[in-house]
Coordinates of C-alpha atoms in Angstrom, one line a residue:
X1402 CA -12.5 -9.1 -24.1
X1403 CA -11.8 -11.1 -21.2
X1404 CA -8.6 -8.6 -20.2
X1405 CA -10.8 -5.7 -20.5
X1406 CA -13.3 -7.5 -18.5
X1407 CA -10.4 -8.1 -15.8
X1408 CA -9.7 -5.1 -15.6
X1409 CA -12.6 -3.7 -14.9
X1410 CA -13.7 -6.4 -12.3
X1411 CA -10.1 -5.5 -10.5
X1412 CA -11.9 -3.0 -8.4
X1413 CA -15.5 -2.6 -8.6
X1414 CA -16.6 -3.5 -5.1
X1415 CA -14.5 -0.9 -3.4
X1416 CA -12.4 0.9 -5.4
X1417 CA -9.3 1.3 -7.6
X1418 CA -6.3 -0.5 -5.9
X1419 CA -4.3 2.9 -6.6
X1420 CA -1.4 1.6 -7.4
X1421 CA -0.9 -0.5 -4.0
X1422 CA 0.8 -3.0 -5.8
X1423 CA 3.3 -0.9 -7.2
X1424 CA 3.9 1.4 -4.4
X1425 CA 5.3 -1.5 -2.7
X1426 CA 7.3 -3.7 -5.4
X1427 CA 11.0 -2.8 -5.8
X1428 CA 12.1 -0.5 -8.5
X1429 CA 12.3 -1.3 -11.8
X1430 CA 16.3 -1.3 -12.9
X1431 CA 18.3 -2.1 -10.8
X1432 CA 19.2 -4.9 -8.4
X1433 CA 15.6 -5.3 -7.4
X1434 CA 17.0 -4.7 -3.5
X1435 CA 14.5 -2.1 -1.6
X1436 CA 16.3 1.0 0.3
X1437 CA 16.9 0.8 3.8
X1438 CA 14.6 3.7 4.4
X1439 CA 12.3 1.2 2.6
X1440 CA 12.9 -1.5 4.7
X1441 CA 12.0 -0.1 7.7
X1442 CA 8.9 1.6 6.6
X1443 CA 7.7 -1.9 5.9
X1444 CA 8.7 -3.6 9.0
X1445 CA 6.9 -0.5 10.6
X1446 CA 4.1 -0.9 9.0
X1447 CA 3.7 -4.5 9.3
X1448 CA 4.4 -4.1 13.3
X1449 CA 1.6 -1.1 13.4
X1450 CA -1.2 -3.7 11.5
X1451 CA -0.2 -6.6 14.0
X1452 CA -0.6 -4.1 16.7
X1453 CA -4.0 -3.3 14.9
X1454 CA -5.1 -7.0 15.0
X1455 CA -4.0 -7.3 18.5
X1456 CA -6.3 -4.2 19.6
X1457 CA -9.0 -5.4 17.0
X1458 CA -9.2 -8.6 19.3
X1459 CA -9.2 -7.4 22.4
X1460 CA -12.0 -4.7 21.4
X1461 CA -14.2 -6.5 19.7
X1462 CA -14.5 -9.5 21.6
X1463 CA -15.7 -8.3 24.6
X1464 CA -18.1 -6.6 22.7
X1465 CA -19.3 -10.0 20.6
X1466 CA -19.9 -11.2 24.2
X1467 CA -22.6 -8.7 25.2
X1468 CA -26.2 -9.1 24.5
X1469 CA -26.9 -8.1 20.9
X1470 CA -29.3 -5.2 21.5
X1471 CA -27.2 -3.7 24.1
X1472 CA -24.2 -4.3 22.0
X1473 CA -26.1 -2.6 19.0
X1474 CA -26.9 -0.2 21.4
X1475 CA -23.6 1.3 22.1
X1476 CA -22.5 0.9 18.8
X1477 CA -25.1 3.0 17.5
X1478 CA -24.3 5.5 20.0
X1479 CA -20.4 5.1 19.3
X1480 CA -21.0 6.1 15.8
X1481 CA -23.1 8.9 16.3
X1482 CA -20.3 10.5 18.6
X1483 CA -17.7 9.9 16.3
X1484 CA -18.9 12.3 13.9
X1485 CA -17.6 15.1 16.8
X1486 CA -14.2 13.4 16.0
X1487 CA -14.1 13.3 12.1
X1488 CA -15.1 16.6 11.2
X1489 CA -12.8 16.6 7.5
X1490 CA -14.6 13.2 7.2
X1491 CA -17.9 14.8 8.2
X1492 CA -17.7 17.8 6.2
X1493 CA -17.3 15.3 3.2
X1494 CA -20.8 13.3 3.7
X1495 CA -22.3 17.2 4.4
X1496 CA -21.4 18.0 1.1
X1497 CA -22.1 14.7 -1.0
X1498 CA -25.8 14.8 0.7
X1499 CA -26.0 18.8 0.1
X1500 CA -24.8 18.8 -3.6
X1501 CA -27.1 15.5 -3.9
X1502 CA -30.5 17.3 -2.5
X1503 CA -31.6 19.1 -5.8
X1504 CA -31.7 15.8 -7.7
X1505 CA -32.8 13.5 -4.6
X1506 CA -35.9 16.1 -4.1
X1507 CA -36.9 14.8 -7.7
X1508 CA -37.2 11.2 -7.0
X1509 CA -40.6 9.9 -6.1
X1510 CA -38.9 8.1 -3.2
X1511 CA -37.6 10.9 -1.4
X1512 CA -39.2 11.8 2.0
X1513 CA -38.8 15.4 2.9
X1514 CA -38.9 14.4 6.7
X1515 CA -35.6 12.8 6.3
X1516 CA -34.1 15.8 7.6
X1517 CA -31.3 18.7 6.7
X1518 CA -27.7 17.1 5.9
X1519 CA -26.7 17.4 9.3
X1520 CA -29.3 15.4 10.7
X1521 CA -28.9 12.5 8.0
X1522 CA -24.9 12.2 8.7
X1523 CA -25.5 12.1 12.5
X1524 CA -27.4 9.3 11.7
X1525 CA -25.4 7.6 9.5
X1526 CA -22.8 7.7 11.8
X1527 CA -24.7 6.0 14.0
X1528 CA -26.1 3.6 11.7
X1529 CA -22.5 2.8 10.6
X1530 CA -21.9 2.5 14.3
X1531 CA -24.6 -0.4 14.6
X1532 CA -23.7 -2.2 11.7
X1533 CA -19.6 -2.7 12.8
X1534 CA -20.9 -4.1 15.9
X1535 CA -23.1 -6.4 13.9
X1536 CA -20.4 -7.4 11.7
X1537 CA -18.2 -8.4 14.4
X1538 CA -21.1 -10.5 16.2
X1539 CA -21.4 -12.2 12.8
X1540 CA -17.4 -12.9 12.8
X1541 CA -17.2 -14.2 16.1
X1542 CA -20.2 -16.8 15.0
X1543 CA -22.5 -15.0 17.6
X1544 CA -25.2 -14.0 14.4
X1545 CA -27.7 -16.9 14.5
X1546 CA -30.1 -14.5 16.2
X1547 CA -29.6 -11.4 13.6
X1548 CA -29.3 -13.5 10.7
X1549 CA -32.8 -15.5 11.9
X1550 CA -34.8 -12.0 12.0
X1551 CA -33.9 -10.7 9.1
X1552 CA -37.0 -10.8 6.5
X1553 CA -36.7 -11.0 2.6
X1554 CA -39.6 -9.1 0.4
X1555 CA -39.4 -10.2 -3.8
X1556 CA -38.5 -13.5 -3.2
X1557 CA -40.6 -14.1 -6.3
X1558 CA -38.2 -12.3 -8.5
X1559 CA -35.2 -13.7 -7.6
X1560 CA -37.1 -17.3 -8.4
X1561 CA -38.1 -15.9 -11.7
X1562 CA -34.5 -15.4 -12.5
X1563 CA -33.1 -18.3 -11.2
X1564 CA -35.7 -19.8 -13.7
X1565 CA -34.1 -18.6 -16.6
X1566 CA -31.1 -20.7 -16.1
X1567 CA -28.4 -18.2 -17.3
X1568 CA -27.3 -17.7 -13.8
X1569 CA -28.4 -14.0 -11.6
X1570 CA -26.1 -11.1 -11.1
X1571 CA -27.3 -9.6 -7.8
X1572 CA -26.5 -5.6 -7.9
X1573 CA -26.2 -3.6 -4.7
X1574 CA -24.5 -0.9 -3.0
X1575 CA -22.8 -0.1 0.4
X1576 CA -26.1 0.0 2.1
X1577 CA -27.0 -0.7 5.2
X1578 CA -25.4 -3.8 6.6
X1579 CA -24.5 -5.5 3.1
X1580 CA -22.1 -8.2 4.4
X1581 CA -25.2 -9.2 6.9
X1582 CA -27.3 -9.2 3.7
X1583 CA -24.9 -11.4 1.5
X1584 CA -24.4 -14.3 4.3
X1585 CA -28.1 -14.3 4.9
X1586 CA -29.3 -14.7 1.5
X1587 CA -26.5 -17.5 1.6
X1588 CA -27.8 -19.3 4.6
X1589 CA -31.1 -19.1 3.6
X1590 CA -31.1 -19.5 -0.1
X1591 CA -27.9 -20.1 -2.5
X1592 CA -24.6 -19.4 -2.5
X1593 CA -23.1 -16.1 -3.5
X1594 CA -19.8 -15.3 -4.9
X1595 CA -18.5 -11.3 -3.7
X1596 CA -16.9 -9.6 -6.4
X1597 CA -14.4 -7.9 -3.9
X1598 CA -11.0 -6.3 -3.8
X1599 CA -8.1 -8.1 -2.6
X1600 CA -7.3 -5.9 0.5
X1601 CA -3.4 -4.2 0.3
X1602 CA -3.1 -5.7 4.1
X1603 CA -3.1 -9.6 4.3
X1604 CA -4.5 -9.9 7.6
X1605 CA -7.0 -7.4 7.1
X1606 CA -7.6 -9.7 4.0
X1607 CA -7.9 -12.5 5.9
X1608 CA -10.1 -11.0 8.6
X1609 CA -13.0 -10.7 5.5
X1610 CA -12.1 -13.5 3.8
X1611 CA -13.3 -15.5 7.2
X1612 CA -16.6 -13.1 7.4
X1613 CA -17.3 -13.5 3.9
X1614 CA -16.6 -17.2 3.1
X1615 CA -19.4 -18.1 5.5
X1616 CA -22.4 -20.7 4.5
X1617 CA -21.1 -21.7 1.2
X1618 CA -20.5 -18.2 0.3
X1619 CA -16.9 -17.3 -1.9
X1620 CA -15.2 -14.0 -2.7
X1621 CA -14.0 -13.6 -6.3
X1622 CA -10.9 -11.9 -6.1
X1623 CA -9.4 -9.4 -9.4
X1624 CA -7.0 -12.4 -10.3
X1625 CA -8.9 -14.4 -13.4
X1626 CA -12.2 -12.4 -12.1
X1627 CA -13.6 -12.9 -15.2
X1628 CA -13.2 -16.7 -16.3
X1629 CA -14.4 -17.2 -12.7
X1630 CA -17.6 -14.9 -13.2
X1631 CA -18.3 -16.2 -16.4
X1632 CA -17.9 -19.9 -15.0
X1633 CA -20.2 -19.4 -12.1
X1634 CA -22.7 -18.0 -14.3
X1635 CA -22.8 -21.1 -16.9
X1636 CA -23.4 -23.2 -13.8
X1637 CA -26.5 -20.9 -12.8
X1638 CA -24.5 -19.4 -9.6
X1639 CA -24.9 -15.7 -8.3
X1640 CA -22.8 -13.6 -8.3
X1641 CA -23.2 -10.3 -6.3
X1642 CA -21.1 -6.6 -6.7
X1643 CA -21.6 -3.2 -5.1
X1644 CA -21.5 -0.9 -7.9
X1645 CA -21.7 2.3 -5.9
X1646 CA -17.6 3.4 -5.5
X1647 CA -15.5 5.0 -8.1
X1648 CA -13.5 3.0 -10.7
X1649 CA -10.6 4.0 -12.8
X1650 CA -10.8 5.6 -16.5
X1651 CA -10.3 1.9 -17.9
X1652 CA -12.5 0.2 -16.1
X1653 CA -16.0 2.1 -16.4
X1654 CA -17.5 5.3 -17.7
X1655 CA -18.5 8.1 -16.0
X1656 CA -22.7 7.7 -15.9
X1657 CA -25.0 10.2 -14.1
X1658 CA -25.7 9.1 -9.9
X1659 CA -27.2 11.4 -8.2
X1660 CA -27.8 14.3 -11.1
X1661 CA -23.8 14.3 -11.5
X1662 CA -21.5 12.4 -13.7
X1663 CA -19.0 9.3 -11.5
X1664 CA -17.1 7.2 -12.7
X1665 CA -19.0 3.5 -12.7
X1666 CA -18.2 0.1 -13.7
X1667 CA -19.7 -1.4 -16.5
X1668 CA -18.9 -4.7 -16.3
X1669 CA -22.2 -6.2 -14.7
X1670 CA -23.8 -4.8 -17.9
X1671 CA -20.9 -6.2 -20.5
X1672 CA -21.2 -9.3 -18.7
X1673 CA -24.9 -9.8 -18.4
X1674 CA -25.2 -8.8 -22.3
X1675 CA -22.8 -11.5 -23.1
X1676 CA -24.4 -14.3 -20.8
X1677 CA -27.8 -13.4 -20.8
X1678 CA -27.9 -13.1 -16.8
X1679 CA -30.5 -11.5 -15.2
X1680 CA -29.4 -8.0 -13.6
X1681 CA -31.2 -7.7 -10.1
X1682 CA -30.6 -4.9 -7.8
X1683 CA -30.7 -6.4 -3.9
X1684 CA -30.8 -4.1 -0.6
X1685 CA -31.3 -4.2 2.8
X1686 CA -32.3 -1.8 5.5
X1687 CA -33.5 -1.5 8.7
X1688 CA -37.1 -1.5 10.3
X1689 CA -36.9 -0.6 14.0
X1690 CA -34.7 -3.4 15.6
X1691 CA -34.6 -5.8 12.5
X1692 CA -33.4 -5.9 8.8
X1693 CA -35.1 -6.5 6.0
X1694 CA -33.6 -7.7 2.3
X1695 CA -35.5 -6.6 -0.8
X1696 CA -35.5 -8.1 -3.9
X1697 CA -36.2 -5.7 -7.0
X1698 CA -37.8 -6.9 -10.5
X1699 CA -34.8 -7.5 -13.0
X1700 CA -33.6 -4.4 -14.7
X1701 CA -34.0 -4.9 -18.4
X1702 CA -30.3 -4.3 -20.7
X1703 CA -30.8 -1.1 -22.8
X1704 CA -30.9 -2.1 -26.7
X1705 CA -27.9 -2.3 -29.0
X1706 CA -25.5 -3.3 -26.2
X1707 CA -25.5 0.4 -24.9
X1708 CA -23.5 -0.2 -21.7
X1709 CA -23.3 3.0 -20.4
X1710 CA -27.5 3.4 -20.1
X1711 CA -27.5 0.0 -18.2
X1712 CA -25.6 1.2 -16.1
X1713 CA -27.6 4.1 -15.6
X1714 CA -30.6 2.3 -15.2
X1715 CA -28.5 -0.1 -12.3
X1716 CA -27.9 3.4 -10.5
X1717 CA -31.0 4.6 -10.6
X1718 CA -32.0 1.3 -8.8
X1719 CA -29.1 2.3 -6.0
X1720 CA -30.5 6.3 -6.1
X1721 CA -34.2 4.6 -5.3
X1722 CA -33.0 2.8 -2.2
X1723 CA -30.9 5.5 -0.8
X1724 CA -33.8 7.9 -1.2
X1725 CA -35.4 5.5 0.9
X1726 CA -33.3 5.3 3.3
X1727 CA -30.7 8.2 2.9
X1728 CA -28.8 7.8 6.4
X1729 CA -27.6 4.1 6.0
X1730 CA -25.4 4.8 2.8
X1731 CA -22.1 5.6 3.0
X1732 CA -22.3 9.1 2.8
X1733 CA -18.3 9.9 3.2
X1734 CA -17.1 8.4 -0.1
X1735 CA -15.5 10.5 -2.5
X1736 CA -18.2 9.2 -4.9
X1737 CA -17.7 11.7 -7.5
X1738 CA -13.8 12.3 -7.7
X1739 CA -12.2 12.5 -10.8
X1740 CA -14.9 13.9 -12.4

C-alpha cells in the first residue's frame, strides 16, 4: 500500500514529473557517459536558468520595494496585457471555460454576471498578474501587511476537526493566491505541511522551498511522501494538497470536474479512509483590495471505501469555489488531457 500510495503522492500538487527524471539520467547500457551533444545541452541549460535567476532578481526586487497597492497595481495590469502575448495560451483557458459553461450554468453558485469566456480570462490574467507580485512581496519578507489583512470565515470547522485528534487534511486548488493562503493559516494558526512536487530545476526548487518553508510551515516532497503523511497525521498535523491538476494512469482515476471525466488523485481519500482524518476543502479569494480564507464543513468519505466518489465529492467542493469566483483559477491548465 504504501508504494502505491507513493506513487500517487509523487505528483498530485502540480502534476506528473513526465519523465524529468529520466529524460536526464544517462542511458541504460552502456558506460553510463552522456553524449557530447548531451553535455552541452545541459551546460546550456543550466547557464539559461542562472541567467533566469539573475533577471528574476533584478525584476522582482525593485518591484518588492514599491508600495504594495501600487505594486499590485501594475501587476494586475501586467497580467491583463499579457493575454495579448499568449494567444495559444489564451485560446486554451477560452476553451476549458467554454466547454466548462454547460455544467458551470448548473451549479447553484454560478453567477451569470461573471461574463462571456473572454471577459473571465482577461481577468484572470490579471488576477494571476496580482498574485505574482504578491508572491514575490511575501519572498522578499515584505508580506506583514498582506498577510495581516487577510480574514479567515469557518474557523469553527477547522476547530472541529482538529478536535478529533486524527490529524486534518486541508484540500484546495490553484485558486487565487494559494501560497499566500498556506503561510497565513501558518502564521496565524498551525503549521502546514505542502504536498508539492520536487521542481526538475534546483534553484527554481530552492526559490519555493524559501517561500514555502515560512512560519513553521514544510513541503513534503514525493521521496517517502507517504510515511511522512501518515507520520504527521498520527501527531495531529495538517497536511494540505491542491487536487486540481492531472495525475498519471497509476496514480488516480479519471472522476467527473466540471461535467467531464480528468484524471484526479485519490490519495487524500485512501489516506483519510485509512487514518480517519478529516477531509476539509480550504480557499481563498479576493474582496476588493483584501483576501479572504474560507474554511468549508468536512466532506464526509463515501461508504465501503469507494475512493473514486470521494473524490468526486472533493471536486465538487473545488467546482463550488471556482463558480464563485471563476477568474482566479487557473484557467490555462490542460485539466482534462489524457482523457
Amino acid at each position: 500500500m504504501q508504494s502505491n500510495l507513493c506513487n500517487k503522492i509523487t505528483c498530485a500538487d502540480e502534476g506528473a514529473a513526465e519523465g524529468a527524471v529520466a529524460a536526464e539520467a544517462p542511458a541504460a547500457g552502456g558506460t553510463g557517459d552522456l553524449p557530447a551533444r548531451e553535455v552541452l545541452r545541459a551546460a546550456f541549460r543550466s547557464v539559461k536558468w542562472r541567467l533566469g535567476l539573475a533577471l528574476f532578481v533584478v525584476v522582482s526586487l525593485p518591484v518588492a520595494l514599491l508600495p504594495r497597492r501600487l505594486a499590485v497595481w501594475l501587476g494586475g495590469v501586467a497580467g491583463a496585457l499579457t493575454v495579448f502575448f499568449l494567444p495559444r495560451v489564451r485560446r486554451t483557458a477560452v476553451g476549458n471555460i467554454r466547454d466548462s459553461l454547460p455544467y458551470l450554468e448548473t451549479l447553484p453558485e454560478w453567477d451569470p454576471a461573471c461574463g462571456d469566456p473572454e471577459a473571465i480570462v482577461r481577468r484572470t490574467f490579471a488576477n494571476f498578474g496580482r498574485t505574482v507580485v504578491e508572491v514575490l512581496t511575501l519572498y522578499y519578507g515584505r508580506g506583514a501587511g498582506l498577510m495581516a489583512g487577510v480574514e479567515f470565515r469557518g474557523v469553527e470547522h477547522y476547530e472541529q476537526a482538529r478536535a478529533k485528534g486524527k490529524g486534518i487534511f486541508f484540500i484546495t486548488g490553484h485558486c487565487g493566491n494559494w501560497e499566500l493562503m498556506a503561510l497565513t493559516f501558518g502564521a496565524r494558526f498551525a503549521d502546514v505541511a505542502v504536498v508539492a512536487r520536487r521542481q526538475k530545476y534546483p534553484h527554481f526548487n530552492g526559490l519555493l522551498d524559501r517561500l514555502r518553508h515560512g512560519f513553521g510551515n514544510s513541503v513534503i516532497y514525493a521521496e517517502g511522501a507517504a510515511r511522512s503523511i501518515f507520520f504527521r497525521l498520527r501527531k495531529q498535523g495538517i497536511v494540505g494538497i491542491l487536487i486540481d491538476q492531472a495525475v498519471q494512469e497509476n496514480e488516480g482515476a479519471v472522476v467527473d470536474f466540471f461535467g467531464r471525466g480528468a484524471w484526479t488523485t485519490t490519495m487524500p481519500a485512501v489516506v483519510a479512509a485509512r487514518t480517519g482524518a478529516p477531509l476539509l476543502p480550504i480557499f481563498i479569494h479576493r474582496e476588493g483590495g483584501r483576501h479572504v480564507v474560507t474554511i468549508s464543513p468536512e466532506v464526509e468519505l463515501a461508504p465501503a471505501d469507494d475512493h473514486r466518489e470521494t473524490t468526486r465529492r472533493l471536486n465538487r467542493a473545488i467546482e463550488g469555489h471556482i463558480a464563485r469566483h471563476p477568474a482566479e483559477w487557473l484557467w490555462v491548465y490542460k485539466r482534462w488531457k489524457r482523457t
